[in-house]
mmCIF file of C-alpha atoms and ligand atoms in Angstrom:
data_model
loop_
_atom_site.group_PDB
_atom_site.id
_atom_site.type_symbol
_atom_site.label_atom_id
_atom_site.label_comp_id
_atom_site.label_asym_id
_atom_site.label_seq_id
_atom_site.Cartn_x
_atom_site.Cartn_y
_atom_site.Cartn_z
ATOM 1 C CA MET V 230 -14.188 5.699 -7.428
ATOM 2 C CA ASN V 231 -15.473 2.121 -7.178
ATOM 3 C CA HIS V 232 -13.306 0.761 -4.291
ATOM 4 C CA LEU V 233 -10.856 1.969 -1.752
ATOM 5 C CA LEU V 234 -7.953 -0.536 -2.143
ATOM 6 C CA LYS V 235 -5.048 1.750 -1.625
ATOM 7 C CA MET V 236 -4.084 5.373 -1.266
ATOM 8 C CA SER V 237 -2.823 5.751 -4.807
ATOM 9 C CA ASP V 238 -6.324 4.869 -6.160
ATOM 10 C CA LEU V 239 -7.354 8.341 -5.032
ATOM 11 C CA SER V 240 -6.584 11.643 -6.813
ATOM 12 C CA LYS V 241 -6.210 14.871 -4.782
ATOM 13 C CA GLU V 242 -9.720 15.844 -5.764
ATOM 14 C CA ASP V 243 -11.025 12.434 -4.562
ATOM 15 C CA ILE V 244 -9.319 12.937 -1.185
ATOM 16 C CA ILE V 245 -10.570 16.471 -0.741
ATOM 17 C CA ASP V 246 -14.089 15.467 -1.641
ATOM 18 C CA ILE V 247 -13.954 12.586 1.002
ATOM 19 C CA LEU V 248 -12.475 15.005 3.586
ATOM 20 C CA ASN V 249 -15.214 17.623 2.861
ATOM 21 C CA LEU V 250 -18.011 15.071 3.178
ATOM 22 C CA ALA V 251 -16.293 13.777 6.451
ATOM 23 C CA ASP V 252 -16.311 17.336 7.882
ATOM 24 C CA GLN V 253 -19.952 17.681 7.078
ATOM 25 C CA LEU V 254 -20.872 14.273 8.538
ATOM 26 C CA LYS V 255 -18.865 15.159 11.671
ATOM 27 C CA TYR V 256 -20.767 18.401 11.964
ATOM 28 C CA GLU V 257 -24.108 16.656 11.414
ATOM 29 C CA LEU V 258 -23.383 13.993 14.046
ATOM 30 C CA LYS V 259 -22.311 16.645 16.698
ATOM 31 C CA HIS V 260 -25.622 18.629 15.886
ATOM 32 C CA ASN V 261 -27.900 15.668 15.805
ATOM 33 C CA ILE V 262 -28.749 16.268 12.203
ATOM 34 C CA PRO V 263 -29.825 12.939 10.625
ATOM 35 C CA HIS V 264 -27.717 11.623 7.812
ATOM 36 C CA LYS V 265 -29.136 8.114 7.070
ATOM 37 C CA HIS V 266 -27.706 7.870 3.544
ATOM 38 C CA LEU V 267 -27.288 4.053 3.647
ATOM 39 C CA GLU V 268 -30.687 2.973 4.897
ATOM 40 C CA GLY V 269 -31.400 -0.652 4.053
ATOM 41 C CA LYS V 270 -27.753 -1.382 3.048
ATOM 42 C CA THR V 271 -25.382 -3.865 4.677
ATOM 43 C CA LEU V 272 -21.623 -3.743 4.983
ATOM 44 C CA GLY V 273 -19.703 -7.020 5.648
ATOM 45 C CA MET V 274 -16.545 -6.583 7.626
ATOM 46 C CA ILE V 275 -14.029 -9.398 7.143
ATOM 47 C CA PHE V 276 -11.213 -9.515 9.801
ATOM 48 C CA GLN V 277 -8.292 -11.770 9.606
ATOM 49 C CA LYS V 278 -6.391 -9.596 12.215
ATOM 50 C CA SER V 279 -7.444 -7.946 15.475
ATOM 51 C CA SER V 280 -8.892 -4.430 15.524
ATOM 52 C CA THR V 281 -10.449 -2.031 18.029
ATOM 53 C CA ARG V 282 -10.809 1.281 16.055
ATOM 54 C CA THR V 283 -11.512 -0.055 12.572
ATOM 55 C CA ARG V 284 -14.142 -2.491 13.827
ATOM 56 C CA VAL V 285 -16.031 -0.202 16.122
ATOM 57 C CA SER V 286 -15.787 2.853 13.846
ATOM 58 C CA PHE V 287 -17.141 1.007 10.786
ATOM 59 C CA GLU V 288 -19.871 -0.678 12.626
ATOM 60 C CA THR V 289 -21.054 2.490 14.513
ATOM 61 C CA GLY V 290 -20.639 4.512 11.359
ATOM 62 C CA MET V 291 -22.843 2.138 9.361
ATOM 63 C CA TYR V 292 -25.453 2.329 12.103
ATOM 64 C CA GLN V 293 -25.390 6.114 12.140
ATOM 65 C CA LEU V 294 -25.838 6.020 8.319
ATOM 66 C CA GLY V 295 -28.960 3.916 8.664
ATOM 67 C CA GLY V 296 -27.448 0.691 7.519
ATOM 68 C CA ASN V 297 -26.328 -2.470 9.064
ATOM 69 C CA ALA V 298 -22.820 -3.934 9.605
ATOM 70 C CA LEU V 299 -21.817 -7.663 9.980
ATOM 71 C CA PHE V 300 -18.689 -8.626 11.746
ATOM 72 C CA LEU V 301 -17.224 -11.615 9.880
ATOM 73 C CA SER V 302 -14.166 -13.128 11.524
ATOM 74 C CA SER V 303 -12.182 -15.138 9.059
ATOM 75 C CA LYS V 304 -11.983 -17.864 11.727
ATOM 76 C CA ASP V 305 -15.670 -18.509 11.249
ATOM 77 C CA LEU V 306 -15.888 -17.948 7.625
ATOM 78 C CA GLN V 307 -15.166 -20.811 5.063
ATOM 79 C CA ILE V 308 -12.437 -18.484 3.727
ATOM 80 C CA GLY V 309 -10.476 -19.574 6.851
ATOM 81 C CA ARG V 310 -10.822 -23.237 5.706
ATOM 82 C CA GLY V 311 -9.503 -22.410 2.254
ATOM 83 C CA GLU V 312 -12.617 -21.443 0.229
ATOM 84 C CA PRO V 313 -11.175 -19.329 -2.604
ATOM 85 C CA VAL V 314 -11.507 -15.486 -2.465
ATOM 86 C CA GLN V 315 -12.903 -15.625 -5.905
ATOM 87 C CA ASP V 316 -15.912 -17.671 -4.808
ATOM 88 C CA THR V 317 -16.351 -15.778 -1.465
ATOM 89 C CA ALA V 318 -16.374 -12.542 -3.476
ATOM 90 C CA ARG V 319 -19.094 -13.706 -5.859
ATOM 91 C CA VAL V 320 -21.310 -15.066 -3.033
ATOM 92 C CA LEU V 321 -21.024 -12.114 -0.724
ATOM 93 C CA SER V 322 -21.763 -9.775 -3.679
ATOM 94 C CA ARG V 323 -25.229 -11.295 -3.753
ATOM 95 C CA TYR V 324 -26.014 -10.430 -0.090
ATOM 96 C CA LEU V 325 -24.003 -7.305 0.773
ATOM 97 C CA ASN V 326 -23.780 -3.770 -0.488
ATOM 98 C CA GLY V 327 -20.130 -3.428 0.352
ATOM 99 C CA ILE V 328 -17.175 -5.252 2.071
ATOM 100 C CA MET V 329 -14.501 -3.937 4.436
ATOM 101 C CA ILE V 330 -11.638 -6.297 4.698
ATOM 102 C CA ARG V 331 -8.567 -6.378 7.066
ATOM 103 C CA THR V 332 -6.094 -9.002 6.059
ATOM 104 C CA PHE V 333 -2.421 -9.764 5.413
ATOM 105 C CA GLU V 334 -1.942 -9.747 1.646
ATOM 106 C CA GLN V 335 -2.957 -6.823 -0.507
ATOM 107 C CA LYS V 336 -3.600 -9.244 -3.365
ATOM 108 C CA GLU V 337 -6.591 -10.772 -1.315
ATOM 109 C CA VAL V 338 -8.244 -7.290 -1.224
ATOM 110 C CA GLU V 339 -7.609 -6.736 -4.953
ATOM 111 C CA ASP V 340 -9.014 -10.177 -5.814
ATOM 112 C CA LEU V 341 -12.124 -9.472 -3.815
ATOM 113 C CA ALA V 342 -12.531 -6.290 -5.878
ATOM 114 C CA GLN V 343 -11.885 -8.138 -9.134
ATOM 115 C CA PHE V 344 -14.184 -11.068 -8.528
ATOM 116 C CA GLY V 345 -17.035 -9.398 -6.658
ATOM 117 C CA ASN V 346 -19.253 -6.662 -7.941
ATOM 118 C CA ILE V 347 -19.719 -4.516 -4.766
ATOM 119 C CA PRO V 348 -17.415 -1.842 -3.355
ATOM 120 C CA ILE V 349 -14.409 -3.134 -1.424
ATOM 121 C CA ILE V 350 -12.696 -1.016 1.330
ATOM 122 C CA ASN V 351 -9.221 -1.950 2.540
ATOM 123 C CA GLY V 352 -9.280 -1.853 6.355
ATOM 124 C CA LEU V 353 -5.553 -2.627 6.571
ATOM 125 C CA THR V 354 -3.195 -5.004 4.802
ATOM 126 C CA ASP V 355 0.607 -5.527 5.331
ATOM 127 C CA TYR V 356 0.848 -3.089 2.436
ATOM 128 C CA CYS V 357 -1.349 -0.211 3.338
ATOM 129 C CA HIS V 358 -3.895 1.431 5.546
ATOM 130 C CA PRO V 359 -5.847 3.975 3.509
ATOM 131 C CA CYS V 360 -8.756 4.408 5.862
ATOM 132 C CA GLN V 361 -6.379 5.442 8.671
ATOM 133 C CA VAL V 362 -4.511 7.874 6.305
ATOM 134 C CA LEU V 363 -7.731 9.584 5.260
ATOM 135 C CA ALA V 364 -8.570 10.194 8.970
ATOM 136 C CA ASP V 365 -5.001 11.412 9.472
ATOM 137 C CA LEU V 366 -5.284 13.924 6.670
ATOM 138 C CA MET V 367 -8.691 15.039 7.966
ATOM 139 C CA THR V 368 -7.044 15.736 11.346
ATOM 140 C CA ILE V 369 -4.147 17.561 9.855
ATOM 141 C CA ARG V 370 -6.565 19.946 7.836
ATOM 142 C CA GLU V 371 -8.695 20.353 11.000
ATOM 143 C CA TYR V 372 -5.677 21.536 12.976
ATOM 144 C CA LYS V 373 -3.673 23.243 10.246
ATOM 145 C CA GLY V 374 -6.384 24.566 8.041
ATOM 146 C CA GLN V 375 -4.620 23.491 4.716
ATOM 147 C CA PHE V 376 -2.003 21.090 3.366
ATOM 148 C CA ASP V 377 0.076 23.427 1.153
ATOM 149 C CA GLY V 378 3.457 24.324 2.657
ATOM 150 C CA LEU V 379 3.239 21.700 5.339
ATOM 151 C CA LYS V 380 6.002 19.096 6.005
ATOM 152 C CA MET V 381 4.956 15.682 7.169
ATOM 153 C CA CYS V 382 7.600 13.564 8.960
ATOM 154 C CA TYR V 383 7.337 9.837 9.472
ATOM 155 C CA ILE V 384 9.805 7.989 11.789
ATOM 156 C CA GLY V 385 9.970 4.252 12.040
ATOM 157 C CA ASP V 386 9.072 1.131 10.137
ATOM 158 C CA GLY V 387 8.479 1.402 6.404
ATOM 159 C CA ASN V 388 5.221 -0.484 6.927
ATOM 160 C CA ASN V 389 1.573 -0.131 5.886
ATOM 161 C CA MET V 390 1.325 3.225 7.520
ATOM 162 C CA ALA V 391 4.460 4.699 6.087
ATOM 163 C CA ASN V 392 3.401 3.484 2.552
ATOM 164 C CA SER V 393 -0.005 5.071 2.843
ATOM 165 C CA LEU V 394 1.255 8.340 4.542
ATOM 166 C CA ILE V 395 3.856 8.912 1.886
ATOM 167 C CA VAL V 396 1.340 8.450 -0.965
ATOM 168 C CA GLY V 397 -1.396 10.469 0.764
ATOM 169 C CA GLY V 398 0.820 13.302 2.027
ATOM 170 C CA LEU V 399 2.345 13.888 -1.303
ATOM 171 C CA THR V 400 -0.909 13.603 -3.227
ATOM 172 C CA VAL V 401 -2.498 16.390 -1.180
ATOM 173 C CA GLY V 402 0.581 18.609 -1.618
ATOM 174 C CA MET V 403 2.563 18.155 1.502
ATOM 175 C CA GLU V 404 6.375 17.736 1.699
ATOM 176 C CA VAL V 405 7.124 14.252 3.138
ATOM 177 C CA ALA V 406 10.276 13.123 4.924
ATOM 178 C CA ALA V 407 10.712 9.540 6.166
ATOM 179 C CA ALA V 408 13.352 8.119 8.499
ATOM 180 C CA CYS V 409 13.538 4.402 8.288
ATOM 181 C CA PRO V 410 16.493 2.025 9.116
ATOM 182 C CA GLU V 411 18.166 0.153 6.399
ATOM 183 C CA GLY V 412 16.181 -3.041 5.655
ATOM 184 C CA TYR V 413 12.890 -1.528 6.867
ATOM 185 C CA ARG V 414 12.200 0.921 4.063
ATOM 186 C CA PRO V 415 8.823 1.642 2.377
ATOM 187 C CA ALA V 416 7.600 -0.533 -0.492
ATOM 188 C CA ASP V 417 9.531 -0.118 -3.791
ATOM 189 C CA ASP V 418 6.372 1.057 -5.663
ATOM 190 C CA VAL V 419 5.736 3.716 -3.097
ATOM 191 C CA LEU V 420 9.337 5.002 -3.408
ATOM 192 C CA GLU V 421 8.907 4.956 -7.162
ATOM 193 C CA PHE V 422 5.574 6.974 -6.734
ATOM 194 C CA ALA V 423 7.444 9.388 -4.499
ATOM 195 C CA LYS V 424 10.168 9.911 -7.109
ATOM 196 C CA GLY V 425 7.624 11.661 -9.195
ATOM 197 C CA TYR V 426 7.438 14.374 -6.584
ATOM 198 C CA GLY V 427 11.147 15.210 -6.783
ATOM 199 C CA ASP V 428 12.543 16.929 -3.748
ATOM 200 C CA LYS V 429 9.137 16.998 -2.002
ATOM 201 C CA PHE V 430 10.067 13.569 -0.727
ATOM 202 C CA THR V 431 13.127 12.601 1.169
ATOM 203 C CA LEU V 432 14.126 9.183 2.729
ATOM 204 C CA THR V 433 16.896 9.035 5.314
ATOM 205 C CA ASP V 434 17.999 6.834 8.221
ATOM 206 C CA LYS V 435 18.333 9.935 10.532
ATOM 207 C CA PRO V 436 15.247 10.756 12.515
ATOM 208 C CA LEU V 437 16.442 14.258 13.412
ATOM 209 C CA GLU V 438 17.042 15.091 9.783
ATOM 210 C CA ALA V 439 13.413 13.995 8.856
ATOM 211 C CA ALA V 440 11.991 15.915 11.761
ATOM 212 C CA ALA V 441 13.647 19.218 10.960
ATOM 213 C CA ASN V 442 11.027 21.870 10.603
ATOM 214 C CA ALA V 443 8.221 19.294 10.489
ATOM 215 C CA ASP V 444 4.598 20.466 10.954
ATOM 216 C CA VAL V 445 3.270 17.015 11.747
ATOM 217 C CA LEU V 446 5.044 13.932 12.928
ATOM 218 C CA PHE V 447 3.960 10.357 12.613
ATOM 219 C CA THR V 448 5.220 7.045 13.970
ATOM 220 C CA ASP V 449 3.952 3.477 14.202
ATOM 221 C CA VAL V 450 4.674 0.341 16.070
ATOM 222 C CA TRP V 451 8.005 -1.341 15.485
ATOM 223 C CA ALA V 452 6.467 -4.782 14.981
ATOM 224 C CA SER V 453 3.106 -4.870 13.188
ATOM 225 C CA MET V 454 0.305 -7.481 13.444
ATOM 226 C CA GLY V 455 1.819 -10.805 12.137
ATOM 227 C CA GLN V 456 5.358 -9.788 12.968
ATOM 228 C CA GLU V 457 5.228 -10.781 16.585
ATOM 229 C CA ASP V 458 7.977 -13.386 16.214
ATOM 230 C CA GLU V 459 10.440 -10.628 15.007
ATOM 231 C CA ALA V 460 9.649 -8.294 17.966
ATOM 232 C CA GLU V 461 13.131 -8.765 19.505
ATOM 233 C CA ILE V 462 15.161 -8.225 16.346
ATOM 234 C CA ARG V 463 13.063 -5.173 15.538
ATOM 235 C CA ARG V 464 13.501 -3.695 18.967
ATOM 236 C CA LYS V 465 17.173 -3.598 18.196
ATOM 237 C CA ALA V 466 16.782 -2.355 14.560
ATOM 238 C CA PHE V 467 14.538 0.463 15.598
ATOM 239 C CA ALA V 468 16.312 1.764 18.644
ATOM 240 C CA GLY V 469 16.568 5.452 18.223
ATOM 241 C CA TYR V 470 13.629 5.622 15.869
ATOM 242 C CA GLN V 471 11.415 7.265 18.474
ATOM 243 C CA ILE V 472 9.453 10.451 18.772
ATOM 244 C CA ASN V 473 10.839 11.994 21.852
ATOM 245 C CA ASP V 474 11.754 15.534 23.177
ATOM 246 C CA GLU V 475 14.869 15.796 21.035
ATOM 247 C CA VAL V 476 12.916 14.895 17.916
ATOM 248 C CA MET V 477 10.174 17.425 18.954
ATOM 249 C CA ALA V 478 12.745 20.108 19.367
ATOM 250 C CA ALA V 479 13.859 19.638 15.786
ATOM 251 C CA ALA V 480 10.318 20.095 14.509
ATOM 252 C CA LYS V 481 8.367 23.296 14.383
ATOM 253 C CA ARG V 482 7.231 24.620 17.759
ATOM 254 C CA ASP V 483 3.551 24.047 16.940
ATOM 255 C CA ALA V 484 4.078 20.618 15.380
ATOM 256 C CA MET V 485 1.412 18.095 15.817
ATOM 257 C CA VAL V 486 1.903 14.448 16.601
ATOM 258 C CA GLN V 487 -0.162 11.714 15.089
ATOM 259 C CA HIS V 488 -0.261 7.899 15.828
ATOM 260 C CA CYS V 489 -2.699 5.449 14.223
ATOM 261 C CA LEU V 490 -2.708 3.422 17.605
ATOM 262 C CA PRO V 491 -2.239 1.118 19.346
ATOM 263 C CA ALA V 492 0.870 2.844 20.611
ATOM 264 C CA HIS V 493 3.905 1.171 22.488
ATOM 265 C CA ARG V 494 4.958 3.884 24.915
ATOM 266 C CA GLU V 495 8.846 4.139 25.286
ATOM 267 C CA GLU V 496 9.296 2.316 22.068
ATOM 268 C CA GLU V 497 8.282 4.365 18.938
ATOM 269 C CA ILE V 498 7.033 7.352 21.129
ATOM 270 C CA THR V 499 7.782 8.332 24.679
ATOM 271 C CA SER V 500 4.913 8.589 27.168
ATOM 272 C CA LYS V 501 5.678 12.274 27.648
ATOM 273 C CA VAL V 502 5.336 13.212 24.018
ATOM 274 C CA PHE V 503 2.218 10.931 23.624
ATOM 275 C CA GLU V 504 0.464 12.549 26.607
ATOM 276 C CA GLU V 505 1.440 16.144 25.521
ATOM 277 C CA HIS V 506 -0.215 15.404 22.088
ATOM 278 C CA ALA V 507 -3.058 13.119 23.284
ATOM 279 C CA ALA V 508 -5.749 15.583 22.160
ATOM 280 C CA GLU V 509 -4.578 15.386 18.571
ATOM 281 C CA ILE V 510 -4.050 11.672 18.682
ATOM 282 C CA PHE V 511 -7.463 10.915 19.990
ATOM 283 C CA GLU V 512 -9.172 13.467 17.567
ATOM 284 C CA GLU V 513 -7.344 11.357 14.909
ATOM 285 C CA ALA V 514 -8.891 8.221 16.282
ATOM 286 C CA GLU V 515 -12.312 9.779 16.329
ATOM 287 C CA ASN V 516 -11.869 10.943 12.780
ATOM 288 C CA ARG V 517 -11.689 7.326 11.613
ATOM 289 C CA LEU V 518 -15.349 7.246 12.156
ATOM 290 C CA HIS V 519 -16.109 10.368 10.082
ATOM 291 C CA ALA V 520 -13.750 9.704 7.286
ATOM 292 C CA GLN V 521 -14.929 6.057 6.823
ATOM 293 C CA LYS V 522 -18.628 7.175 6.834
ATOM 294 C CA ALA V 523 -17.690 9.528 3.966
ATOM 295 C CA VAL V 524 -15.934 6.718 2.120
ATOM 296 C CA MET V 525 -18.979 4.371 2.586
ATOM 297 C CA VAL V 526 -21.443 7.086 1.379
ATOM 298 C CA LYS V 527 -19.259 7.852 -1.632
ATOM 299 C CA LEU V 528 -18.943 4.041 -2.516
ATOM 300 C CA MET V 529 -22.244 2.672 -1.426
ATOM 301 C CA LYS V 530 -24.971 5.290 -1.781
HETATM 302 N N1 LIG A 235 -5.478 2.264 13.862
HETATM 303 C C1 LIG A 235 -6.154 1.109 13.753
HETATM 304 O O1 LIG A 235 -6.517 0.673 12.596
HETATM 305 O O2 LIG A 235 -6.595 0.617 14.895
HETATM 306 P P1 LIG A 235 -7.221 -0.928 14.989
HETATM 307 O O3 LIG A 235 -6.164 -1.854 14.722
HETATM 308 O O4 LIG A 235 -7.603 -0.916 16.456
HETATM 309 O O5 LIG A 235 -8.355 -1.101 14.114
HETATM 310 N N1 LIG A 236 1.423 -1.114 11.456
HETATM 311 C C1 LIG A 236 0.375 -1.525 12.349
HETATM 312 C C2 LIG A 236 -0.828 -0.634 12.285
HETATM 313 C C3 LIG A 236 -2.001 -0.950 13.148
HETATM 314 C C4 LIG A 236 -3.189 -0.143 12.993
HETATM 315 C C5 LIG A 236 -0.066 -2.999 12.062
HETATM 316 O O1 LIG A 236 -0.135 -3.422 10.827
HETATM 317 O O2 LIG A 236 -0.149 -3.809 13.046
#
């Protein structure tokens, strides 16, 4: 494993290895056991979009690992004025030991990896959000003990979260059911990937069908970063694609709820369900820190 560009870069063994290390690092942090695996190393963090969790968890994580993190807003970098990614990659490779990038196009992340010679970590693109899904899988395993026999349900936009959850969930052995409205389905290559898992994957436009007997339910915002102009159209398209009491009643009684955050209450999730499952949702947010530390150690040590 040289980079983390998308979920399908990882085998089941890679994911389990990362989660095992993440569990260990979480234990070590809670027990004040030093784990400075990246002393003297620097991570550059390029942001073309806003962030609370990704920025703070990577920066804090790097500090806890004994290294240093640089926040690089694309507004201040020459990349924001048109310097090619190919050149940026070759320059930054000479200063840094790794780059985390949050941007729009997946191709930009792939180009950084192709032209640079240091590990690249995808901190979210329009296409996928692998760091988030590693934290999600970590949280599911923490609560449920294993993945086999579990059903994951995703309700909402077939966006970056849906794409990564479908690939990640199927890879670790879960059944995955997605409910997305027509016109807002997951990426074609993700649906192609899912075909390889036969009836372990289902795609419907009926949220209750996807939620039936689910062990863990996911949703995400109706309008992602960069889609603010479409918010009104999307509000109409996604009406009914909400995690609420009715959806929860279709799932298993002990079903968990996960949300990558930020959440829009009364849109994709009701306030009531959100607050009833807040413990799991904020554990999921915390696990971003541990899962990403594991990724950085695997890639940069
Ligand atoms: N879930 C997530 O990536 O949050 P941020 O946008 O705050 O980083
Ligand atoms: N789908 C959301 C996820 C935010 C973490 C977005 O891209 O804005």
